[in-house]
PDB file of C-alpha atoms in Angstrom:
ATOM      1  CA  UNK R  27     -16.099  -8.599 -12.541  1.00 54.00           C
ATOM      2  CA  UNK R  28     -18.058  -6.088 -14.734  1.00 68.00           C
ATOM      3  CA  UNK R  29     -19.448  -4.610 -11.529  1.00 70.00           C
ATOM      4  CA  UNK R  30     -16.111  -4.095  -9.946  1.00 71.00           C
ATOM      5  CA  UNK R  31     -14.816  -2.645 -12.939  1.00 73.00           C
ATOM      6  CA  UNK R  32     -17.942   0.030 -12.988  1.00 76.00           C
ATOM      7  CA  UNK R  33     -17.427   0.736  -9.398  1.00 77.00           C
ATOM      8  CA  UNK R  34     -13.718   0.861  -9.687  1.00 81.00           C
ATOM      9  CA  UNK R  35     -13.949   3.919 -12.303  1.00 85.00           C
ATOM     10  CA  UNK R  36     -15.682   6.196  -9.846  1.00 86.00           C
ATOM     11  CA  UNK R  37     -13.103   5.382  -7.197  1.00 87.00           C
ATOM     12  CA  UNK R  38     -10.421   6.034  -9.690  1.00 89.00           C
ATOM     13  CA  UNK R  39     -11.895   9.489 -10.573  1.00 93.00           C
ATOM     14  CA  UNK R  40     -11.953  10.602  -7.066  1.00 94.00           C
ATOM     15  CA  UNK R  41      -8.460   9.112  -6.211  1.00 94.00           C
ATOM     16  CA  UNK R  42      -7.105  10.810  -9.543  1.00 95.00           C
ATOM     17  CA  UNK R  43      -8.422  14.023  -8.270  1.00 96.00           C
ATOM     18  CA  UNK R  44      -6.818  13.404  -4.752  1.00 97.00           C
ATOM     19  CA  UNK R  45      -3.419  12.631  -6.311  1.00 97.00           C
ATOM     20  CA  UNK R  46      -3.716  15.578  -8.618  1.00 97.00           C
ATOM     21  CA  UNK R  47      -4.268  17.812  -5.529  1.00 97.00           C
ATOM     22  CA  UNK R  48      -1.026  16.516  -4.009  1.00 97.00           C
ATOM     23  CA  UNK R  49       1.025  16.814  -7.076  1.00 96.00           C
ATOM     24  CA  UNK R  50      -0.081  20.228  -7.825  1.00 95.00           C
ATOM     25  CA  UNK R  51       0.512  21.395  -4.604  1.00 95.00           C
ATOM     26  CA  UNK R  52       4.010  20.035  -4.375  1.00 94.00           C
ATOM     27  CA  UNK R  53       4.611  21.295  -7.749  1.00 94.00           C
ATOM     28  CA  UNK R  54       4.034  24.805  -6.522  1.00 91.00           C
ATOM     29  CA  UNK R  55       7.196  24.666  -4.361  1.00 90.00           C
ATOM     30  CA  UNK R  56       9.180  23.863  -7.477  1.00 91.00           C
ATOM     31  CA  UNK R  57       7.384  26.491  -9.708  1.00 90.00           C
ATOM     32  CA  UNK R  58       7.994  29.381  -7.119  1.00 86.00           C
ATOM     33  CA  UNK R  59      10.846  28.179  -4.825  1.00 84.00           C
ATOM     34  CA  UNK R  60      11.129  31.650  -3.034  1.00 82.00           C
ATOM     35  CA  UNK R  61       7.365  32.302  -2.745  1.00 83.00           C
ATOM     36  CA  UNK R  62       6.514  30.185   0.211  1.00 82.00           C
ATOM     37  CA  UNK R  63       8.920  28.633   2.749  1.00 86.00           C
ATOM     38  CA  UNK R  64       8.568  24.745   2.842  1.00 91.00           C
ATOM     39  CA  UNK R  65       7.253  23.302   6.213  1.00 95.00           C
ATOM     40  CA  UNK R  66       8.904  19.624   6.513  1.00 95.00           C
ATOM     41  CA  UNK R  67       5.969  18.379   8.510  1.00 97.00           C
ATOM     42  CA  UNK R  68       3.546  19.465   5.866  1.00 97.00           C
ATOM     43  CA  UNK R  69       5.363  18.120   3.103  1.00 96.00           C
ATOM     44  CA  UNK R  70       5.987  14.738   4.855  1.00 97.00           C
ATOM     45  CA  UNK R  71       2.425  14.481   5.540  1.00 98.00           C
ATOM     46  CA  UNK R  72       1.722  15.121   1.604  1.00 97.00           C
ATOM     47  CA  UNK R  73       4.183  12.311   0.899  1.00 97.00           C
ATOM     48  CA  UNK R  74       2.653  10.017   3.391  1.00 97.00           C
ATOM     49  CA  UNK R  75      -0.922  10.651   1.729  1.00 97.00           C
ATOM     50  CA  UNK R  76       0.545  10.002  -1.799  1.00 97.00           C
ATOM     51  CA  UNK R  77       1.907   6.724  -0.327  1.00 95.00           C
ATOM     52  CA  UNK R  78      -1.482   5.959   1.259  1.00 94.00           C
ATOM     53  CA  UNK R  79      -3.470   6.754  -1.981  1.00 95.00           C
ATOM     54  CA  UNK R  80      -1.120   4.491  -3.928  1.00 91.00           C
ATOM     55  CA  UNK R  81      -1.532   1.985  -1.393  1.00 88.00           C
ATOM     56  CA  UNK R  82      -5.322   2.247  -0.923  1.00 87.00           C
ATOM     57  CA  UNK R  83      -5.604   1.914  -4.893  1.00 85.00           C
ATOM     58  CA  UNK R  84      -3.495  -1.374  -4.774  1.00 80.00           C
ATOM     59  CA  UNK R  85      -5.210  -2.789  -1.853  1.00 75.00           C
ATOM     60  CA  UNK R  86      -8.819  -2.003  -3.329  1.00 75.00           C
ATOM     61  CA  UNK R  87      -7.673  -4.442  -6.146  1.00 72.00           C
ATOM     62  CA  UNK R  88      -8.833  -7.356  -3.816  1.00 68.00           C
ATOM     63  CA  UNK R  89     -12.354  -6.133  -4.369  1.00 72.00           C
ATOM     64  CA  UNK R  90     -12.123  -7.889  -7.695  1.00 71.00           C
ATOM     65  CA  UNK R  91     -13.010 -10.983  -5.479  1.00 67.00           C
ATOM     66  CA  UNK R  92     -16.040  -9.444  -4.081  1.00 65.00           C
ATOM     67  CA  UNK R  93     -19.033 -11.015  -6.059  1.00 65.00           C
ATOM     68  CA  UNK R  94     -22.205  -9.328  -4.718  1.00 74.00           C
ATOM     69  CA  UNK R  95     -22.193  -5.832  -4.540  1.00 78.00           C
ATOM     70  CA  UNK R  96     -24.816  -3.696  -2.809  1.00 82.00           C
ATOM     71  CA  UNK R  97     -25.566   0.152  -2.869  1.00 86.00           C
ATOM     72  CA  UNK R  98     -24.431   0.556   0.667  1.00 85.00           C
ATOM     73  CA  UNK R  99     -21.220  -1.312   0.100  1.00 83.00           C
ATOM     74  CA  UNK R 100     -20.567   1.067  -3.167  1.00 85.00           C
ATOM     75  CA  UNK R 101     -21.618   4.126  -1.316  1.00 88.00           C
ATOM     76  CA  UNK R 102     -19.119   3.223   1.654  1.00 88.00           C
ATOM     77  CA  UNK R 103     -16.249   2.878  -0.735  1.00 88.00           C
ATOM     78  CA  UNK R 104     -17.130   6.307  -2.377  1.00 91.00           C
ATOM     79  CA  UNK R 105     -17.192   7.689   1.296  1.00 94.00           C
ATOM     80  CA  UNK R 106     -13.969   6.391   2.009  1.00 94.00           C
ATOM     81  CA  UNK R 107     -12.055   8.033  -0.914  1.00 95.00           C
ATOM     82  CA  UNK R 108     -14.109  11.268  -0.533  1.00 96.00           C
ATOM     83  CA  UNK R 109     -12.701  11.310   2.962  1.00 97.00           C
ATOM     84  CA  UNK R 110      -9.005  10.607   1.551  1.00 97.00           C
ATOM     85  CA  UNK R 111      -9.499  13.464  -0.899  1.00 97.00           C
ATOM     86  CA  UNK R 112     -10.563  15.949   1.708  1.00 97.00           C
ATOM     87  CA  UNK R 113      -7.319  14.950   3.552  1.00 97.00           C
ATOM     88  CA  UNK R 114      -5.582  15.928   0.148  1.00 97.00           C
ATOM     89  CA  UNK R 115      -7.244  19.318  -0.063  1.00 97.00           C
ATOM     90  CA  UNK R 116      -6.617  20.169   3.499  1.00 97.00           C
ATOM     91  CA  UNK R 117      -2.868  19.542   2.699  1.00 97.00           C
ATOM     92  CA  UNK R 118      -3.187  21.918  -0.129  1.00 96.00           C
ATOM     93  CA  UNK R 119      -5.953  24.477  -0.505  1.00 93.00           C
ATOM     94  CA  UNK R 120      -6.452  26.862  -3.039  1.00 89.00           C
ATOM     95  CA  UNK R 121      -4.932  29.897  -1.205  1.00 87.00           C
ATOM     96  CA  UNK R 122      -2.991  30.377   2.113  1.00 88.00           C
ATOM     97  CA  UNK R 123      -2.868  33.965   1.665  1.00 86.00           C
ATOM     98  CA  UNK R 124      -4.606  34.499   5.355  1.00 90.00           C
ATOM     99  CA  UNK R 125      -1.817  32.690   6.750  1.00 91.00           C
ATOM    100  CA  UNK R 126       1.959  33.691   7.336  1.00 87.00           C
ATOM    101  CA  UNK R 127       3.364  30.369   6.384  1.00 92.00           C
ATOM    102  CA  UNK R 128       2.704  26.745   5.498  1.00 94.00           C
ATOM    103  CA  UNK R 129       3.621  25.930   9.070  1.00 95.00           C
ATOM    104  CA  UNK R 130       0.882  28.510  10.406  1.00 95.00           C
ATOM    105  CA  UNK R 131      -1.549  27.143   7.949  1.00 96.00           C
ATOM    106  CA  UNK R 132      -1.160  23.267   8.789  1.00 96.00           C
ATOM    107  CA  UNK R 133      -1.055  24.032  12.360  1.00 96.00           C
ATOM    108  CA  UNK R 134      -4.528  26.106  12.146  1.00 95.00           C
ATOM    109  CA  UNK R 135      -5.941  23.201  10.257  1.00 96.00           C
ATOM    110  CA  UNK R 136      -4.345  20.339  12.205  1.00 97.00           C
ATOM    111  CA  UNK R 137      -7.828  19.632  14.131  1.00 97.00           C
ATOM    112  CA  UNK R 138      -9.483  19.093  10.889  1.00 97.00           C
ATOM    113  CA  UNK R 139      -6.683  17.013   9.174  1.00 98.00           C
ATOM    114  CA  UNK R 140      -6.126  14.775  12.025  1.00 98.00           C
ATOM    115  CA  UNK R 141      -9.945  14.468  12.921  1.00 98.00           C
ATOM    116  CA  UNK R 142     -10.587  13.461   9.186  1.00 98.00           C
ATOM    117  CA  UNK R 143      -7.454  11.199   9.370  1.00 98.00           C
ATOM    118  CA  UNK R 144      -8.873   9.548  12.491  1.00 98.00           C
ATOM    119  CA  UNK R 145     -12.134   8.989  10.834  1.00 97.00           C
ATOM    120  CA  UNK R 146     -10.269   7.242   7.712  1.00 97.00           C
ATOM    121  CA  UNK R 147      -8.756   4.779   9.904  1.00 96.00           C
ATOM    122  CA  UNK R 148     -12.289   3.865  11.423  1.00 96.00           C
ATOM    123  CA  UNK R 149     -13.784   3.693   7.879  1.00 95.00           C
ATOM    124  CA  UNK R 150     -10.766   1.469   6.906  1.00 92.00           C
ATOM    125  CA  UNK R 151     -12.141  -1.270   9.428  1.00 92.00           C
ATOM    126  CA  UNK R 152     -15.435  -1.380   7.191  1.00 90.00           C
ATOM    127  CA  UNK R 153     -13.398  -1.395   3.845  1.00 85.00           C
ATOM    128  CA  UNK R 154     -11.510  -4.301   5.024  1.00 85.00           C
ATOM    129  CA  UNK R 155     -14.747  -6.161   6.222  1.00 87.00           C
ATOM    130  CA  UNK R 156     -16.400  -5.667   2.814  1.00 81.00           C
ATOM    131  CA  UNK R 157     -13.509  -7.826   1.510  1.00 78.00           C
ATOM    132  CA  UNK R 158     -14.778 -10.574   3.957  1.00 80.00           C
ATOM    133  CA  UNK R 159     -14.255 -11.566   7.648  1.00 89.00           C
ATOM    134  CA  UNK R 160     -11.559 -14.170   6.661  1.00 89.00           C
ATOM    135  CA  UNK R 161      -9.657 -11.576   4.985  1.00 82.00           C
ATOM    136  CA  UNK R 162     -10.133  -9.227   7.962  1.00 90.00           C
ATOM    137  CA  UNK R 163      -8.922 -11.839  10.370  1.00 93.00           C
ATOM    138  CA  UNK R 164      -5.946 -12.696   8.008  1.00 89.00           C
ATOM    139  CA  UNK R 165      -3.963  -9.423   9.390  1.00 90.00           C
ATOM    140  CA  UNK R 166      -4.195 -10.794  12.914  1.00 93.00           C
ATOM    141  CA  UNK R 167      -4.212  -8.547  15.837  1.00 96.00           C
ATOM    142  CA  UNK R 168      -1.825  -5.810  14.108  1.00 94.00           C
ATOM    143  CA  UNK R 169      -4.126  -4.617  11.877  1.00 95.00           C
ATOM    144  CA  UNK R 170      -6.903  -3.402  14.735  1.00 96.00           C
ATOM    145  CA  UNK R 171      -3.992  -2.213  16.890  1.00 97.00           C
ATOM    146  CA  UNK R 172      -2.432  -0.479  13.878  1.00 96.00           C
ATOM    147  CA  UNK R 173      -5.658   1.483  13.090  1.00 97.00           C
ATOM    148  CA  UNK R 174      -6.634   2.095  16.698  1.00 98.00           C
ATOM    149  CA  UNK R 175      -3.024   3.476  17.299  1.00 98.00           C
ATOM    150  CA  UNK R 176      -3.330   5.600  14.296  1.00 98.00           C
ATOM    151  CA  UNK R 177      -6.786   7.089  15.841  1.00 98.00           C
ATOM    152  CA  UNK R 178      -5.189   7.748  19.270  1.00 98.00           C
ATOM    153  CA  UNK R 179      -2.050   9.569  17.728  1.00 98.00           C
ATOM    154  CA  UNK R 180      -4.515  11.569  15.551  1.00 98.00           C
ATOM    155  CA  UNK R 181      -6.389  12.777  18.656  1.00 98.00           C
ATOM    156  CA  UNK R 182      -2.986  13.538  20.354  1.00 98.00           C
ATOM    157  CA  UNK R 183      -2.001  15.310  17.169  1.00 98.00           C
ATOM    158  CA  UNK R 184      -5.480  17.571  17.246  1.00 98.00           C
ATOM    159  CA  UNK R 185      -4.389  18.725  20.765  1.00 97.00           C
ATOM    160  CA  UNK R 186      -0.643  19.344  20.472  1.00 97.00           C
ATOM    161  CA  UNK R 187       1.226  22.055  18.476  1.00 95.00           C
ATOM    162  CA  UNK R 188       4.365  20.337  19.566  1.00 97.00           C
ATOM    163  CA  UNK R 189       6.948  20.352  16.605  1.00 96.00           C
ATOM    164  CA  UNK R 190       8.703  17.209  18.189  1.00 97.00           C
ATOM    165  CA  UNK R 191       5.512  15.277  18.225  1.00 98.00           C
ATOM    166  CA  UNK R 192       4.197  16.181  14.895  1.00 98.00           C
ATOM    167  CA  UNK R 193       7.905  15.425  13.268  1.00 98.00           C
ATOM    168  CA  UNK R 194       7.887  12.020  15.242  1.00 98.00           C
ATOM    169  CA  UNK R 195       4.295  11.136  14.173  1.00 98.00           C
ATOM    170  CA  UNK R 196       4.717  11.764  10.423  1.00 98.00           C
ATOM    171  CA  UNK R 197       8.168   9.957  10.306  1.00 98.00           C
ATOM    172  CA  UNK R 198       7.036   7.096  12.290  1.00 97.00           C
ATOM    173  CA  UNK R 199       3.684   6.892  10.033  1.00 97.00           C
ATOM    174  CA  UNK R 200       5.984   6.970   6.817  1.00 96.00           C
ATOM    175  CA  UNK R 201       8.196   4.233   8.160  1.00 96.00           C
ATOM    176  CA  UNK R 202       5.350   1.883   9.310  1.00 96.00           C
ATOM    177  CA  UNK R 203       3.296   2.576   6.285  1.00 93.00           C
ATOM    178  CA  UNK R 204       6.070   1.411   3.942  1.00 92.00           C
ATOM    179  CA  UNK R 205       6.820  -1.561   6.145  1.00 92.00           C
ATOM    180  CA  UNK R 206       3.100  -2.508   6.323  1.00 89.00           C
ATOM    181  CA  UNK R 207       2.772  -2.420   2.578  1.00 87.00           C
ATOM    182  CA  UNK R 208       5.768  -4.252   1.513  1.00 86.00           C
ATOM    183  CA  UNK R 209       5.245  -7.036   4.474  1.00 83.00           C
ATOM    184  CA  UNK R 210       1.623  -7.619   3.337  1.00 78.00           C
ATOM    185  CA  UNK R 211       0.723  -6.055   0.083  1.00 70.00           C
ATOM    186  CA  UNK R 212       3.832  -6.489  -1.977  1.00 67.00           C
ATOM    187  CA  UNK R 213       2.013  -8.503  -4.453  1.00 63.00           C
ATOM    188  CA  UNK R 214      -1.933  -8.707  -5.312  1.00 54.00           C
ATOM    189  CA  UNK R 215      -3.348 -12.323  -5.081  1.00 55.00           C
TER     190      UNK R 215
END
């Protein structure tokens, strides 16, 4: 338990920075409503990332049952939260002055955003395995299909500028993510 608390501190710091980045970015639209035009797909991905971060923090509580920690497992978790943090910084950079709009910015950075997101879903396999093979298997076939589907959809998102695709992807992602959380993680064991 003491090891887990020590490990959780660093995870919490990086997750806190990621959440701060999202909230500060979203607050920009409230603070300066006339400065930048809101791009719905961008805002929806910010909401999705916030939901994912809250879920990640909730899900990682399961690590309290992990007894033997190695530096490799610890480093792996740090890598995972750093990847999530990078996704948040891509959503809300310090300055978008080089771009005409949030839509233009998001579309120009979609390869980075969706490329890193695809990697995060691959990393998630390792994160789940850290909690034990039985835990991994407890999700059945839906879990690997979910992650691989996200990876494939991210690869499509990298290649297409289609507004219809991007709107559908983020909407489906949010709906599925909320469903996944409530079906499988409503209560921590």
